[in-house]
XYZ file of C-alpha atoms in Angstrom:
543
model
C 0.013 -0.011 -0.026
C 1.110 3.579 -0.609
C 2.275 5.332 2.603
C 0.433 8.555 1.799
C -2.845 6.657 1.672
C -2.404 4.006 4.351
C -0.762 6.324 6.957
C -3.170 9.210 6.755
C -5.474 9.615 9.783
C -8.891 7.869 9.640
C -8.132 6.239 6.298
C -10.977 4.297 4.735
C -9.892 0.991 3.339
C -11.655 -1.233 0.761
C -10.237 -4.754 1.250
C -10.845 -7.510 -1.183
C -12.580 -10.688 -0.102
C -10.874 -14.042 -0.567
C -13.356 -14.866 -3.329
C -12.114 -11.925 -5.385
C -8.408 -12.602 -4.954
C -8.789 -16.371 -5.126
C -8.739 -18.961 -2.416
C -5.232 -19.533 -0.921
C -4.074 -23.045 -1.645
C -1.047 -23.399 0.691
C 0.495 -21.849 3.823
C 2.603 -19.349 1.814
C -0.563 -18.094 0.056
C -2.379 -17.755 3.405
C 0.639 -15.818 4.814
C 0.616 -13.470 1.840
C -3.127 -12.871 2.212
C -2.736 -12.236 5.931
C -0.006 -9.678 5.273
C -2.136 -8.069 2.585
C -4.973 -7.559 5.076
C -2.876 -6.859 8.134
C -0.500 -4.231 6.898
C -3.036 -1.523 5.986
C -5.193 -2.453 9.000
C -2.390 -2.278 11.504
C -0.990 0.913 9.958
C -4.356 2.658 10.246
C -5.145 1.327 13.776
C -1.692 2.290 15.043
C -2.128 5.854 13.864
C -5.518 6.156 15.464
C -4.380 4.508 18.684
C -1.534 6.979 19.297
C -3.628 9.982 18.087
C -1.508 10.964 15.157
C -3.283 13.746 13.260
C -1.074 13.906 10.199
C -0.027 17.478 10.879
C 3.704 16.785 11.293
C 6.336 14.129 11.722
C 4.989 12.087 8.794
C 8.242 10.187 8.114
C 8.870 9.585 11.801
C 5.348 8.178 12.159
C 5.913 6.049 9.146
C 9.060 4.633 10.748
C 7.216 3.817 13.976
C 4.521 1.984 11.971
C 7.089 -0.003 10.055
C 8.902 -0.884 13.225
C 5.636 -2.209 14.650
C 4.983 -4.216 11.495
C 8.485 -5.651 11.712
C 7.877 -6.704 15.353
C 4.645 -8.420 14.255
C 6.485 -10.248 11.464
C 4.420 -8.542 8.791
C 7.207 -6.511 7.064
C 10.970 -6.545 7.160
C 12.571 -3.532 8.864
C 13.928 -1.587 5.841
C 16.944 -0.097 7.509
C 19.467 -2.886 7.119
C 23.022 -2.657 8.556
C 24.334 -1.727 5.140
C 22.052 1.305 5.130
C 23.629 2.539 8.336
C 26.994 2.265 6.707
C 25.703 4.368 3.755
C 24.823 7.121 6.210
C 28.521 7.744 6.740
C 28.926 8.840 3.181
C 26.860 11.893 4.123
C 27.392 14.525 6.903
C 25.579 12.409 9.530
C 23.290 15.224 10.530
C 20.194 13.111 10.846
C 19.152 14.589 14.209
C 19.112 18.048 12.659
C 17.550 16.820 9.454
C 14.499 15.306 11.122
C 13.923 18.737 12.738
C 14.072 20.540 9.395
C 11.966 17.867 7.657
C 9.242 17.680 10.250
C 6.546 18.852 7.917
C 7.308 16.246 5.180
C 4.689 13.549 4.669
C 5.337 9.829 4.546
C 7.332 8.776 1.486
C 7.929 5.666 -0.599
C 11.077 3.914 0.569
C 12.478 4.032 -2.969
C 12.034 7.792 -3.229
C 15.649 8.817 -2.499
C 17.508 8.450 0.726
C 15.686 11.003 2.882
C 13.614 8.431 4.635
C 16.718 6.725 6.111
C 17.365 9.666 8.496
C 13.872 9.381 10.007
C 14.075 5.645 10.341
C 17.492 5.696 11.912
C 16.533 8.399 14.445
C 13.447 6.363 15.418
C 15.565 3.236 15.857
C 18.044 5.361 17.957
C 15.260 6.673 20.262
C 13.790 3.165 20.714
C 17.235 1.659 21.490
C 17.948 4.411 23.997
C 14.670 3.628 25.901
C 14.475 -0.190 26.165
C 12.085 -0.077 29.133
C 9.548 1.997 27.238
C 6.833 0.422 25.101
C 6.844 1.195 21.426
C 3.336 2.607 21.596
C 4.385 5.021 24.390
C 7.308 6.388 22.273
C 5.017 6.600 19.274
C 2.357 8.493 21.198
C 4.860 11.124 22.300
C 5.567 11.781 18.640
C 1.842 12.222 17.915
C 1.380 14.850 20.597
C 4.689 16.739 19.954
C 4.377 20.168 18.316
C 7.625 19.698 16.440
C 10.649 17.444 16.240
C 12.685 19.544 18.636
C 10.134 19.055 21.357
C 9.859 15.352 20.570
C 13.620 14.860 20.813
C 13.838 16.827 24.005
C 11.111 14.591 25.487
C 13.664 11.831 25.140
C 16.605 13.907 26.581
C 18.008 14.574 23.087
C 18.827 17.922 21.548
C 19.709 18.037 17.866
C 22.732 20.307 18.379
C 23.819 18.901 21.819
C 27.343 17.449 21.729
C 26.536 14.551 24.041
C 23.463 13.598 22.036
C 25.489 13.688 18.824
C 28.164 11.404 20.368
C 25.442 8.949 21.468
C 23.924 9.100 18.002
C 27.279 8.395 16.369
C 27.966 5.465 18.617
C 24.536 4.010 17.936
C 24.959 4.200 14.168
C 28.481 2.714 14.467
C 27.113 -0.203 16.440
C 24.369 -0.847 13.905
C 26.718 -0.804 10.919
C 27.324 -3.878 8.882
C 30.694 -5.115 10.060
C 32.880 -6.832 7.500
C 36.030 -8.688 8.487
C 38.554 -5.981 9.160
C 41.707 -6.109 7.065
C 44.966 -5.775 8.966
C 45.501 -2.177 9.829
C 48.781 -0.521 8.735
C 51.754 -0.621 11.098
C 51.069 3.050 11.868
C 49.101 5.227 14.269
C 46.891 8.219 13.660
C 48.102 11.603 14.914
C 45.148 13.825 15.804
C 45.115 17.557 16.671
C 42.142 18.651 18.785
C 41.254 22.195 19.707
C 38.399 23.078 22.118
C 37.676 26.145 20.001
C 39.425 28.740 17.863
C 41.834 30.725 20.020
C 42.298 28.024 22.682
C 45.253 25.759 23.307
C 45.214 22.504 21.409
C 46.355 18.925 22.202
C 48.080 16.315 20.056
C 46.753 12.770 20.537
C 48.015 9.481 19.189
C 45.455 6.810 18.272
C 46.639 3.226 18.097
C 44.336 1.589 15.550
C 45.253 -2.028 16.455
C 44.834 -1.461 20.217
C 41.953 1.068 19.945
C 43.602 3.290 22.454
C 44.251 7.060 22.750
C 47.330 8.722 24.233
C 47.827 12.402 24.869
C 51.280 13.466 23.715
C 51.764 17.241 23.961
C 49.577 20.272 24.546
C 49.641 23.925 25.517
C 49.992 25.659 22.123
C 47.603 27.563 19.938
C 47.958 25.237 17.010
C 45.851 26.003 13.901
C 47.301 23.525 11.428
C 48.805 20.086 11.310
C 50.068 17.895 8.482
C 52.098 14.678 8.552
C 55.671 14.857 7.294
C 56.042 13.079 3.893
C 57.820 10.119 5.464
C 55.230 9.953 8.331
C 58.009 10.290 10.917
C 56.142 13.127 12.610
C 53.929 16.133 11.915
C 54.401 19.763 10.885
C 52.357 22.224 12.999
C 51.586 25.940 12.866
C 50.871 27.736 16.102
C 49.676 31.296 16.753
C 51.728 33.432 19.118
C 49.290 36.180 20.233
C 51.926 38.155 22.167
C 54.317 38.527 19.214
C 51.465 38.883 16.652
C 53.023 36.104 14.645
C 53.039 32.367 14.139
C 55.630 29.656 14.434
C 56.052 26.451 12.519
C 56.922 23.392 14.620
C 57.816 19.804 14.020
C 56.689 17.079 16.437
C 58.983 14.157 15.796
C 60.337 11.318 17.975
C 58.770 12.732 21.129
C 60.359 16.181 20.678
C 58.926 19.499 19.593
C 61.110 22.019 17.751
C 60.572 25.368 15.993
C 61.377 25.362 12.260
C 60.091 28.689 10.842
C 58.368 31.916 11.849
C 55.674 33.717 9.958
C 53.261 36.686 10.243
C 50.075 35.831 12.124
C 47.927 36.424 9.017
C 49.804 33.901 6.950
C 48.286 30.429 7.209
C 49.554 27.042 6.142
C 47.016 25.043 4.159
C 49.032 22.250 2.481
C 52.406 20.491 2.746
C 53.962 18.356 0.001
C 57.209 16.453 -0.331
C 59.960 17.364 -2.662
C 60.330 14.078 -4.654
C 64.053 13.546 -4.180
C 63.682 14.328 -0.514
C 60.834 12.034 0.426
C 62.602 11.287 3.710
C 61.032 14.522 4.859
C 63.986 16.910 5.024
C 62.637 19.189 2.294
C 59.005 20.292 2.217
C 56.924 22.322 -0.188
C 54.776 24.712 1.799
C 51.539 26.296 0.569
C 50.431 29.285 2.570
C 47.809 31.966 2.207
C 48.506 35.553 3.158
C 45.198 37.016 4.272
C 46.793 40.456 4.552
C 47.862 40.433 0.884
C 44.937 38.186 -0.144
C 47.183 35.831 -2.103
C 48.689 32.373 -1.998
C 52.405 31.783 -1.723
C 54.717 28.750 -2.157
C 58.043 28.064 -0.530
C 60.486 25.249 0.188
C 61.420 24.495 3.769
C 64.711 22.554 4.288
C 64.483 20.651 7.586
C 68.072 19.521 7.011
C 69.469 23.064 7.238
C 68.429 24.563 10.576
C 69.895 26.666 13.372
C 68.496 28.348 16.486
C 66.507 30.819 14.341
C 64.839 28.041 12.393
C 65.296 26.190 9.119
C 66.111 27.532 5.676
C 62.994 28.646 3.784
C 63.061 29.857 0.188
C 60.092 31.575 -1.478
C 59.107 30.576 -5.024
C 57.389 32.482 -7.786
C 54.997 29.675 -8.631
C 54.106 26.133 -7.632
C 56.905 23.806 -8.829
C 56.499 20.318 -10.186
C 59.685 18.320 -9.407
C 61.192 15.825 -11.847
C 61.309 12.171 -10.685
C 64.838 12.661 -9.430
C 64.038 15.943 -7.806
C 66.900 17.875 -9.507
C 64.687 19.854 -11.880
C 61.356 21.691 -11.686
C 58.666 22.977 -13.966
C 56.702 26.087 -13.044
C 53.886 27.926 -14.729
C 53.649 31.673 -14.398
C 50.237 33.443 -14.512
C 50.434 34.294 -18.213
C 50.946 30.655 -19.168
C 54.700 30.544 -19.650
C 56.367 27.343 -18.561
C 59.787 27.654 -16.955
C 62.449 25.092 -16.159
C 63.980 25.386 -12.736
C 66.629 23.725 -10.604
C 66.146 21.433 -7.665
C 65.716 24.419 -5.319
C 62.824 25.646 -7.442
C 64.738 28.640 -8.893
C 63.808 29.346 -12.532
C 66.541 29.010 -15.116
C 65.000 28.986 -18.616
C 61.735 29.519 -20.456
C 60.819 26.229 -22.170
C 57.265 26.455 -23.462
C 53.802 27.955 -23.308
C 50.997 26.070 -21.641
C 49.579 24.967 -18.269
C 49.327 21.946 -15.996
C 52.931 20.772 -16.414
C 54.014 17.214 -15.512
C 57.061 14.989 -15.932
C 57.350 11.791 -17.978
C 61.078 11.256 -17.139
C 64.106 13.409 -16.438
C 64.312 14.600 -20.066
C 60.675 14.567 -21.117
C 57.791 16.614 -19.785
C 54.182 17.256 -20.680
C 51.695 20.067 -20.370
C 48.298 21.276 -21.641
C 47.986 23.749 -24.454
C 44.408 24.837 -25.166
C 42.600 21.500 -25.324
C 45.607 19.289 -26.154
C 47.939 17.364 -23.950
C 51.447 17.845 -25.306
C 54.824 16.089 -24.865
C 58.203 17.832 -25.258
C 61.867 17.199 -24.533
C 64.306 19.462 -22.691
C 66.824 19.077 -25.475
C 64.531 21.044 -27.809
C 63.083 18.234 -29.848
C 59.729 18.411 -31.571
C 56.611 18.974 -29.432
C 53.936 16.354 -30.146
C 50.330 15.783 -29.142
C 49.687 13.040 -26.619
C 45.923 13.506 -26.477
C 43.566 15.841 -28.289
C 41.024 16.551 -25.536
C 39.019 18.731 -27.957
C 38.351 15.833 -30.313
C 37.658 13.481 -27.439
C 35.350 16.008 -25.815
C 33.358 16.401 -29.034
C 32.977 12.646 -29.282
C 31.600 12.353 -25.759
C 29.485 15.520 -25.823
C 31.725 17.939 -23.979
C 32.090 21.377 -25.508
C 33.656 23.663 -22.948
C 36.194 22.692 -20.259
C 39.483 23.755 -18.800
C 42.467 21.604 -17.930
C 43.230 21.987 -14.195
C 46.037 19.507 -13.582
C 47.740 16.413 -15.014
C 49.552 13.711 -13.124
C 51.397 10.660 -14.373
C 50.066 7.595 -12.568
C 52.299 5.748 -10.164
C 49.941 2.771 -10.457
C 50.435 2.335 -14.222
C 53.153 4.372 -15.949
C 51.186 4.403 -19.160
C 48.332 6.244 -17.559
C 47.753 9.991 -17.209
C 45.309 11.370 -14.620
C 43.748 14.595 -15.968
C 41.467 16.860 -13.997
C 39.058 19.014 -16.026
C 36.700 21.714 -14.898
C 33.533 21.743 -17.004
C 31.527 24.783 -18.064
C 29.129 24.412 -15.151
C 31.988 24.193 -12.671
C 31.796 20.503 -12.070
C 35.051 18.437 -12.160
C 35.733 15.604 -14.518
C 38.479 13.033 -13.945
C 39.984 11.625 -17.136
C 42.247 8.542 -17.209
C 44.109 8.275 -20.529
C 46.146 5.195 -21.421
C 49.009 6.416 -23.582
C 49.952 2.886 -24.740
C 46.436 1.709 -25.709
C 45.096 5.152 -26.638
C 42.001 4.618 -24.576
C 40.285 7.236 -22.413
C 37.869 6.954 -19.476
C 36.136 9.774 -17.671
C 34.264 10.267 -14.379
C 32.064 13.264 -13.612
C 32.065 14.340 -9.951
C 29.767 16.549 -7.952
C 30.593 19.873 -6.311
C 32.929 22.745 -7.220
C 36.694 22.848 -7.258
C 38.558 25.062 -4.865
C 41.249 27.636 -5.702
C 44.135 25.166 -5.239
C 45.230 21.955 -6.961
C 42.638 19.510 -5.696
C 43.957 16.396 -7.403
C 45.756 13.896 -5.149
C 46.532 10.224 -5.462
C 47.243 7.484 -2.939
C 50.904 6.548 -2.497
C 50.536 3.590 -4.852
C 48.643 5.684 -7.394
C 45.580 3.458 -7.543
C 43.180 5.864 -5.904
C 42.509 9.320 -7.287
C 41.205 11.689 -4.656
C 39.526 14.960 -5.534
C 38.187 17.396 -2.909
C 35.247 19.549 -3.974
C 33.122 22.087 -2.118
C 29.367 22.230 -1.915
C 27.858 25.190 -3.792
C 24.996 25.705 -1.337
C 26.697 25.305 2.064
C 29.939 25.044 4.008
C 30.408 21.295 3.483
C 32.816 19.510 1.235
C 33.156 16.175 -0.465
C 36.068 13.729 -0.915
C 35.724 11.729 -4.154
C 37.580 8.499 -4.576
C 38.090 7.100 -8.095
C 39.511 3.588 -8.289
C 41.713 3.755 -11.367
C 41.928 -0.059 -11.439
C 38.163 -0.739 -11.573
C 36.603 2.630 -12.443
C 34.442 2.595 -9.339
C 33.765 5.923 -7.637
C 32.421 6.984 -4.305
C 31.933 10.268 -2.490
C 32.310 10.998 1.211
C 30.577 14.173 2.447
C 31.567 16.217 5.446
C 29.976 19.221 7.068
C 33.175 19.988 8.866
C 34.649 22.928 6.789
C 37.593 23.947 9.002
C 39.573 20.739 8.389
C 42.139 20.954 5.579
C 43.032 18.851 3.737
C 40.794 16.714 5.953
C 42.228 13.308 4.923
C 45.495 11.358 4.712
C 46.615 8.074 3.145
C 48.639 5.465 5.042
C 52.133 4.761 3.741
C 51.014 1.591 1.966
C 48.159 3.312 0.256
C 45.600 0.884 1.702
C 43.939 3.019 4.365
C 42.478 6.500 4.367
C 41.743 8.485 7.489
C 39.205 11.289 7.191
C 38.315 13.958 9.719
C 34.590 14.205 10.434
C 32.516 16.171 12.915
C 32.947 14.260 16.170
C 34.674 11.190 14.804
C 37.366 9.828 12.532
C 36.441 7.640 9.563
C 39.007 4.944 8.705
C 38.489 3.542 5.228
C 40.098 0.584 3.507
C 38.497 1.153 0.072
C 39.946 -1.884 -1.708
C 38.264 -4.107 0.929
C 35.109 -1.953 1.075
C 35.665 -1.640 4.819
C 35.062 1.352 6.999
C 35.468 1.923 10.708
C 34.093 4.715 12.797
C 36.208 6.079 15.645
C 34.072 8.242 17.913
C 36.128 10.299 20.335
C 35.188 12.385 23.346
C 37.269 15.456 22.385
C 35.442 18.713 21.477
C 36.953 19.617 18.083
C 39.503 17.562 16.141
C 40.256 19.266 12.844
C 43.392 17.446 11.660
C 44.456 13.784 11.490
C 47.155 11.907 9.664
C 49.093 8.636 9.667
C 52.407 8.564 11.496
C 54.961 5.876 12.239
């Protein structure tokens, strides 16, 4: 029966007689006939018994009725463990969502995913009150003026931190649990800050032992990123008295200062210099809010004194050659420059954008809608891929090339990120050997920085996009091996980059509001780590 008809108050039902539907000939037929009669009858009687008037809470009422039908053996409870796991792909704001969707009527269970929030919240309330009869909990819904009042009647507030933690733990317990793959031989470093402007604490989470350890605190940290070799983390702390900030490295149980910066200059990304993956040279991306511009520099952790470590500013973002002794940089007008291993420009080599290296002597770049290949010795420039022709064949007229990366998973593959005319990103995987091209359209809008990352083994392409109608963001995973994609949404906008891959490329940790999400995508396994700390904005794998 349709929910809108069966669940409305004082519904009139015309039920067929057995002579019209045919006499049941076996027990299965009798059971089917019984369900056919019982489901609409029980649904209508339940609504009248609790006094539901149909003026609000339609989907919550629908969930209570289906829970009753499940207890009577008349209908399967639709919220299977796998559905709880699917909730984690969203922002997990079901408590707030049922408040905002109070006025919505009952809906068909195949009409999108909105019904899951209401069903999960009803299951949460019922589980939290095991001594209460289902009819009692249902009746409180019927007399509540709104969802906020109904939740408060059960000691739950949609925006209350304790209620949110209880909700997260409930959903985690109800999740479908697959056999966990072996975790990496690493821990997760987490930076937690009670609120902006307060002193933060570094914690270490042991995945295998499921234990937390406080390591160091007392600083106004506003940023954390693992070092490229995962031997420690790079931090940035405000120093209110000096109106500046200081960069610190937490490594081997010791904290040391490595650079100083103005208070309005904020770190937002740290990369390795390829030839220095041991972590002694870092590429820093900062944003100067005073000048309203981004800036790039190289920090040499191997060259330090009491004043800090050597830091050299660069004119543009460099792309290091595989050996790390050369760089390519693109200036704003589209000129491509060759540079040395320190990132200092030495010669103009071409015109284009999105430079990348194929080997120490060969590089590539985008020119208009073509991916080009050229040699440093001045040989002929040739076309690797005509994106314009390909786009016409697949129905794409306008797009811009954002970045290109050669795959570490398959040396014949190029990962190309495009921005379409409507602002949506498109990931393209081009096989240079077979001359085949695959593409994957993603949701959201790209940010003002290079949003294309890959896992250490190159199998997983990760693209971070921002929601166009709110502060949330999405992390898209594209499996280059299988072509499967998934998106993980977060309503936690202050975390950046918000995720980190383990050294073996098998596990991803993602910062979420009130918990950490550990994901082993190749095994389709996810684990929720709910913590009791107020705000944890940064997390990364460390040795």
